[in-house]
Amino acid sequence: MKMKDYMTFRGSIYSLTIFITAWMIAWCICDLEIKSFADAVSKSLITLFIMIITYPLTVLFLGTFLKFIDIRIRKRLRRKL
């Protein structure tokens, strides 16, 4: 694996994580029925709260995971060179 291929793979992982996070937020929005304006407001606040908690934790986990994987892959790529 070349460094360019590795960086493409890394970018794909970031994109996939963002997609999964957006899907979870959309799932939370579509899960409840909206019967009145008050329901819409409470649903928006709940979704915002979930987004505020979920997204940074996902990025934090992904950053830690990618840092660990980066070290291992770069060592292997250096050995091949």
CSV table of C-alpha atoms in Angstrom, one decimal:
chain,number,residue,atom,x,y,z
A,1,MET,CA,0.0,0.0,0.0
A,2,LYS,CA,1.3,3.4,-0.9
A,3,MET,CA,1.0,6.5,1.2
A,4,LYS,CA,-1.4,8.1,-1.3
A,5,ASP,CA,-3.7,5.0,-1.1
A,6,TYR,CA,-3.5,5.1,2.7
A,7,MET,CA,-4.5,8.8,2.8
A,8,THR,CA,-7.5,8.1,0.5
A,9,PHE,CA,-8.6,5.3,2.8
A,10,ARG,CA,-8.3,7.6,5.8
A,11,GLY,CA,-10.4,10.2,4.1
A,12,SER,CA,-13.0,7.5,3.4
A,13,ILE,CA,-13.2,6.6,7.1
A,14,TYR,CA,-13.8,10.2,8.0
A,15,SER,CA,-16.6,10.5,5.4
A,16,LEU,CA,-18.2,7.3,6.6
A,17,THR,CA,-18.2,8.4,10.2
A,18,ILE,CA,-19.8,11.7,9.3
A,19,PHE,CA,-22.4,9.8,7.3
A,20,ILE,CA,-23.2,7.5,10.2
A,21,THR,CA,-23.5,10.4,12.6
A,22,ALA,CA,-25.9,12.2,10.2
A,23,TRP,CA,-27.9,9.0,9.8
A,24,MET,CA,-28.3,8.7,13.6
A,25,ILE,CA,-29.5,12.2,13.9
A,26,ALA,CA,-32.0,11.8,11.0
A,27,TRP,CA,-33.2,8.6,12.6
A,28,CYS,CA,-33.8,10.4,15.9
A,29,ILE,CA,-35.8,13.1,14.0
A,30,CYS,CA,-37.9,10.6,12.0
A,31,ASP,CA,-38.6,8.3,14.9
A,32,LEU,CA,-41.2,10.5,16.7
A,33,GLU,CA,-44.5,11.8,15.5
A,34,ILE,CA,-44.9,15.6,15.4
A,35,LYS,CA,-48.5,16.5,16.3
A,36,SER,CA,-48.0,20.1,17.3
A,37,PHE,CA,-45.6,23.0,17.3
A,38,ALA,CA,-44.5,22.1,20.8
A,39,ASP,CA,-43.6,18.6,19.7
A,40,ALA,CA,-41.5,20.0,16.8
A,41,VAL,CA,-39.7,22.3,19.2
A,42,SER,CA,-39.0,19.6,21.7
A,43,LYS,CA,-37.9,17.2,18.9
A,44,SER,CA,-35.5,19.8,17.6
A,45,LEU,CA,-34.0,20.4,21.0
A,46,ILE,CA,-33.6,16.7,21.6
A,47,THR,CA,-32.0,16.2,18.1
A,48,LEU,CA,-29.7,19.2,18.8
A,49,PHE,CA,-28.7,17.7,22.2
A,50,ILE,CA,-28.0,14.3,20.6
A,51,MET,CA,-26.0,15.9,17.8
A,52,ILE,CA,-23.9,17.9,20.3
A,53,ILE,CA,-23.1,14.8,22.3
A,54,THR,CA,-22.7,12.2,19.5
A,55,TYR,CA,-20.7,14.1,16.9
A,56,PRO,CA,-17.7,15.2,19.1
A,57,LEU,CA,-17.5,11.8,20.7
A,58,THR,CA,-17.5,10.1,17.3
A,59,VAL,CA,-14.8,12.4,16.0
A,60,LEU,CA,-12.8,11.9,19.2
A,61,PHE,CA,-13.0,8.1,19.0
A,62,LEU,CA,-12.2,8.2,15.3
A,63,GLY,CA,-9.2,10.5,15.9
A,64,THR,CA,-7.8,8.2,18.5
A,65,PHE,CA,-8.4,5.1,16.4
A,66,LEU,CA,-6.9,6.7,13.3
A,67,LYS,CA,-3.8,7.8,15.3
A,68,PHE,CA,-3.2,4.3,16.4
A,69,ILE,CA,-3.7,2.9,12.9
A,70,ASP,CA,-1.5,5.7,11.4
A,71,ILE,CA,1.4,4.6,13.6
A,72,ARG,CA,1.2,1.0,12.6
A,73,ILE,CA,0.6,1.6,8.9
A,74,ARG,CA,3.4,4.2,8.6
A,75,LYS,CA,5.8,1.8,10.2
A,76,ARG,CA,5.0,-0.9,7.7
A,77,LEU,CA,5.2,1.6,4.8
A,78,ARG,CA,8.6,2.7,6.0
A,79,ARG,CA,9.8,-0.9,6.2
A,80,LYS,CA,8.9,-1.4,2.6
A,81,LEU,CA,10.8,1.7,1.5
